[in-house]
XYZ file of C-alpha atoms in Angstrom:
339
model
C 0.000 0.000 0.000
C 1.500 3.367 -1.031
C 1.368 6.511 1.101
C -1.489 8.049 -0.926
C -3.622 4.901 -0.647
C -2.860 4.609 3.072
C -3.902 8.230 3.628
C -7.172 7.697 1.778
C -7.869 4.512 3.742
C -7.183 6.298 7.041
C -9.492 9.132 6.007
C -12.220 6.651 5.073
C -11.911 4.851 8.395
C -12.099 8.113 10.332
C -15.107 9.350 8.354
C -16.977 6.076 8.802
C -16.479 6.194 12.560
C -18.774 9.226 12.700
C -21.034 8.271 9.796
C -23.090 5.638 11.578
C -24.567 2.785 9.617
C -25.180 3.100 5.898
C -28.781 3.480 4.683
C -30.913 0.347 4.460
C -30.949 -0.216 0.721
C -33.697 -2.801 1.010
C -35.976 0.247 1.327
C -37.029 1.596 -2.034
C -36.920 5.222 -0.847
C -33.129 4.848 -0.759
C -33.168 4.556 -4.562
C -33.897 7.197 -7.171
C -34.390 4.401 -9.721
C -35.193 0.788 -8.896
C -36.355 -0.852 -12.137
C -38.417 -3.793 -13.162
C -36.100 -6.375 -14.743
C -36.771 -6.442 -18.476
C -33.247 -6.478 -19.985
C -30.359 -8.961 -20.043
C -27.902 -6.491 -18.499
C -27.955 -3.838 -15.783
C -26.497 -0.398 -15.148
C -25.556 0.769 -11.659
C -25.374 4.564 -11.888
C -23.825 6.788 -9.176
C -25.117 10.360 -9.248
C -22.951 13.465 -9.366
C -22.958 16.229 -6.769
C -26.499 17.549 -6.470
C -25.884 19.182 -3.061
C -24.607 22.366 -4.704
C -26.190 25.770 -4.030
C -27.360 25.004 -0.499
C -23.917 23.569 0.360
C -22.495 27.090 -0.090
C -24.606 28.531 2.739
C -23.070 29.300 6.131
C -23.143 26.586 8.779
C -24.599 23.788 6.642
C -23.349 20.171 6.889
C -20.469 18.967 4.753
C -22.557 15.998 3.596
C -26.118 15.765 2.341
C -28.588 13.761 4.365
C -30.383 11.082 2.391
C -33.499 13.300 2.365
C -31.613 16.465 1.352
C -34.146 18.477 -0.717
C -31.606 19.694 -3.273
C -30.280 16.201 -3.917
C -33.782 14.748 -4.181
C -34.775 17.494 -6.617
C -31.641 17.183 -8.750
C -31.292 13.415 -9.057
C -34.262 12.826 -11.433
C -32.866 15.489 -13.758
C -29.530 13.741 -13.761
C -31.282 10.525 -14.669
C -33.004 12.255 -17.585
C -29.828 13.914 -18.886
C -27.203 11.274 -18.066
C -28.267 7.839 -16.852
C -31.100 7.551 -19.379
C -28.400 6.938 -21.991
C -28.253 3.365 -20.658
C -31.966 2.661 -20.223
C -32.817 1.229 -23.659
C -30.658 -1.867 -23.184
C -30.046 -2.188 -19.430
C -32.049 -2.122 -16.198
C -30.845 1.089 -14.527
C -30.363 1.127 -10.737
C -29.586 4.516 -9.195
C -29.166 4.861 -5.402
C -29.215 7.969 -3.273
C -26.226 8.365 -0.964
C -24.909 10.851 1.576
C -22.759 12.794 -0.817
C -20.187 15.505 -0.165
C -21.417 19.027 -0.834
C -19.795 21.135 -3.552
C -18.268 23.512 -0.990
C -16.695 20.775 1.106
C -15.421 18.788 -1.886
C -13.829 21.983 -3.172
C -12.155 22.679 0.157
C -10.674 19.173 0.216
C -9.453 19.525 -3.373
C -7.676 22.789 -2.590
C -5.958 21.243 0.439
C -4.989 17.871 -1.004
C -5.101 18.103 -4.805
C -8.041 15.672 -5.140
C -11.413 14.961 -3.510
C -10.601 11.479 -2.183
C -10.724 12.488 1.485
C -14.222 13.925 0.956
C -15.682 10.820 -0.688
C -13.766 7.840 0.687
C -15.661 7.742 3.973
C -19.423 8.110 4.147
C -20.190 8.460 0.396
C -18.087 5.428 -0.531
C -19.468 3.462 2.412
C -23.036 4.183 1.331
C -22.373 3.171 -2.269
C -20.660 -0.079 -1.288
C -23.658 -0.862 0.937
C -25.924 -0.220 -2.064
C -23.714 -2.445 -4.212
C -23.849 -5.216 -1.610
C -27.645 -5.088 -1.642
C -27.772 -4.885 -5.433
C -25.470 -7.849 -6.056
C -26.974 -10.020 -3.318
C -30.638 -9.313 -4.058
C -31.146 -7.694 -7.477
C -28.467 -8.552 -10.015
C -29.277 -12.216 -10.529
C -25.947 -12.951 -12.205
C -26.503 -10.523 -15.094
C -23.597 -8.590 -16.650
C -23.570 -4.911 -15.787
C -22.294 -1.449 -16.550
C -21.201 0.763 -13.676
C -21.315 4.463 -14.453
C -21.367 7.903 -12.916
C -20.496 11.530 -13.342
C -18.260 13.901 -11.381
C -18.380 12.908 -7.674
C -20.249 9.797 -8.779
C -17.383 8.906 -11.105
C -14.789 9.601 -8.401
C -16.642 7.073 -6.222
C -16.921 4.690 -9.189
C -13.134 4.807 -9.479
C -12.763 3.857 -5.795
C -15.235 1.019 -6.371
C -13.143 -0.243 -9.287
C -9.928 -0.045 -7.285
C -11.127 -1.501 -4.006
C -14.617 -3.051 -4.012
C -14.119 -5.031 -7.208
C -10.646 -6.106 -6.128
C -12.358 -7.599 -3.063
C -15.184 -9.061 -5.211
C -13.644 -10.510 -8.384
C -16.734 -12.683 -8.826
C -18.704 -9.504 -9.557
C -15.958 -7.740 -11.489
C -15.715 -10.539 -14.063
C -19.276 -9.673 -15.164
C -18.550 -5.964 -15.681
C -19.264 -4.919 -19.254
C -17.640 -1.508 -18.838
C -17.199 1.321 -16.349
C -18.136 4.789 -17.602
C -16.061 7.011 -15.308
C -17.123 10.256 -16.982
C -16.191 13.632 -15.538
C -13.399 12.518 -13.212
C -9.817 11.592 -14.037
C -8.535 8.058 -14.373
C -4.742 8.135 -14.555
C -1.852 6.042 -15.800
C -0.749 5.822 -12.163
C -4.142 4.312 -11.214
C -3.742 1.595 -13.822
C -0.203 0.832 -12.666
C -1.212 0.673 -8.986
C -4.278 -1.498 -9.698
C -3.297 -3.917 -12.478
C -6.726 -5.570 -12.525
C -8.013 -2.375 -14.196
C -7.900 -1.852 -17.962
C -8.618 1.334 -19.900
C -10.634 1.159 -23.118
C -8.628 1.034 -26.339
C -11.514 1.155 -28.817
C -15.281 1.348 -29.205
C -16.366 -2.164 -28.265
C -13.835 -3.758 -25.898
C -15.331 -4.959 -22.618
C -14.228 -5.166 -18.996
C -12.698 -1.727 -19.463
C -12.839 1.838 -18.151
C -14.257 4.553 -20.404
C -13.399 8.043 -19.172
C -13.001 11.650 -20.264
C -13.140 15.215 -18.962
C -14.463 17.819 -21.377
C -13.250 21.422 -21.555
C -12.781 24.341 -23.911
C -9.473 25.040 -25.607
C -8.561 27.933 -23.308
C -8.454 25.605 -20.295
C -6.096 23.281 -22.157
C -3.899 26.007 -23.635
C -3.419 27.654 -20.226
C -3.142 24.295 -18.404
C -5.793 25.383 -15.893
C -6.035 23.157 -12.789
C -9.495 21.715 -12.158
C -11.102 19.680 -9.385
C -11.689 16.690 -11.678
C -8.306 16.543 -13.398
C -5.249 14.720 -12.026
C -1.659 14.313 -13.257
C -1.188 11.650 -15.945
C -4.915 11.563 -16.694
C -6.263 9.591 -19.644
C -9.270 10.451 -21.800
C -10.820 8.600 -24.700
C -12.502 10.534 -27.496
C -16.291 10.006 -27.195
C -16.799 10.470 -30.939
C -14.086 8.327 -32.560
C -13.090 6.222 -29.505
C -9.389 6.910 -29.959
C -6.813 7.762 -27.301
C -4.607 9.918 -29.516
C -5.210 13.480 -30.718
C -7.103 12.500 -33.897
C -9.693 15.253 -34.324
C -13.350 14.190 -34.455
C -15.523 16.826 -36.169
C -19.075 17.520 -35.067
C -20.284 15.549 -38.101
C -19.329 12.401 -36.126
C -21.611 13.440 -33.268
C -24.841 11.429 -33.319
C -26.718 14.048 -31.294
C -26.389 16.160 -28.168
C -29.071 16.343 -25.488
C -30.317 19.876 -24.827
C -33.191 21.457 -22.929
C -35.848 22.985 -25.173
C -36.256 26.552 -23.876
C -39.984 26.548 -24.703
C -41.044 23.146 -23.386
C -38.213 22.680 -20.831
C -37.944 19.090 -21.978
C -34.738 17.419 -23.185
C -34.375 16.842 -26.896
C -31.672 15.759 -29.307
C -30.026 18.519 -31.323
C -26.880 19.326 -33.312
C -24.919 21.944 -31.343
C -21.567 21.466 -33.053
C -19.991 19.374 -30.286
C -16.710 18.175 -31.754
C -13.974 16.435 -29.741
C -10.191 16.111 -29.636
C -8.051 14.445 -26.984
C -5.144 16.441 -25.558
C -2.974 13.458 -24.528
C -0.447 15.411 -22.493
C -3.252 16.859 -20.350
C -5.610 13.897 -20.491
C -8.742 15.832 -21.451
C -11.130 16.207 -24.379
C -11.429 19.699 -25.846
C -14.425 20.941 -27.782
C -15.491 24.091 -29.584
C -19.104 23.695 -28.439
C -20.282 26.513 -26.191
C -21.006 25.899 -22.484
C -24.550 25.915 -21.178
C -25.856 29.182 -19.711
C -27.108 28.944 -16.134
C -30.016 31.068 -14.851
C -29.292 34.136 -12.692
C -30.513 32.460 -9.499
C -27.605 30.029 -9.820
C -24.990 32.761 -10.194
C -23.170 31.836 -6.972
C -23.071 28.166 -7.915
C -21.885 29.125 -11.426
C -19.034 31.164 -9.930
C -18.049 28.187 -7.773
C -18.174 25.947 -10.836
C -15.796 28.281 -12.682
C -13.411 28.076 -9.753
C -13.554 24.277 -9.700
C -13.667 23.548 -13.451
C -11.835 26.515 -14.968
C -12.946 29.577 -16.939
C -13.448 27.474 -20.074
C -14.838 24.325 -18.485
C -17.474 22.036 -19.972
C -17.855 19.737 -16.979
C -21.660 19.966 -16.871
C -21.782 18.841 -20.519
C -19.578 15.712 -20.325
C -22.675 13.565 -20.979
C -25.051 15.860 -22.809
C -22.647 16.987 -25.558
C -22.060 13.351 -26.541
C -25.320 11.773 -25.373
C -26.225 9.719 -28.452
C -22.627 8.586 -28.918
C -22.555 7.344 -25.323
C -25.860 5.590 -25.902
C -24.629 3.928 -29.089
C -21.294 2.987 -27.563
C -22.740 1.420 -24.429
C -25.131 -0.614 -26.613
C -22.164 -1.914 -28.637
C -20.266 -2.934 -25.511
C -23.329 -4.708 -24.097
C -23.846 -6.559 -27.380
C -20.154 -7.501 -27.566
C -20.178 -8.847 -24.000
C -23.382 -10.856 -24.487
C -22.134 -12.296 -27.804
C -18.826 -13.377 -26.226
C -20.482 -14.960 -23.200
C -23.353 -16.946 -24.687
């Protein structure tokens, strides 16, 4: 165990001492999505930080309670804009968990260079409890995707490193892990040799990951809360690891909110993609989403965490139909190879 891993483990142990028991995931109110089983594969999706604006208020807890109103309000929207990409061909399970607030995660990042100490205690403990319940009572031996975004992807990475190392009988059924919006690094793969990064569009048992940003972030090498040294990103349009440019014509459709109906719809917004290998990110010329005035404080915090030219909120939505198509290919490839 290296010093960094030992520090994270010590932080997790300390956090769990004060966390109490994890939620009882046999109760359906602990899940945002608990599906009927109609498909041959599952997705276990870990939500991003939804405890955002209210986490910036004075004197509030570092972690959201399981009934936190902001998290409960935000999670269904995240399903619609992110996790729904997997719903046509998998049964999507999506638990609530006591997640770190944006303010606290940012404080930890500034002190340590990553958010591990914020998530490796109570949030990770809750998710592993949800995974225990899922595998023991719901999965039924089916292959699965594990996916997330942002904080959810940071926790997914810990699950890949630790939980699946402890449970190889589950890990062998993993179709792919979509660790979108948080860095997976070359150092991670070296330290945990059971992990493999994707090398194409249909390999299985692999990690699929990228962090999206505008060119100014990359050109100025702006530090962000989701980027780590030696990060790796795969291009979500051409599924290459090098800097081969993928024009917007290769984008199968972005998911946007219709300003009249306020419903999501597929559109062409010019979302191209190019990997910057030396930084480990994907750059795009597509414009960032505009947040309403009432979220100005949260938007300012987001700029601080994700850079002045960040596209973190659009990691999924810019490439929604390509993610959907890609996940379907990986599911089909896994099922064909394991008949």
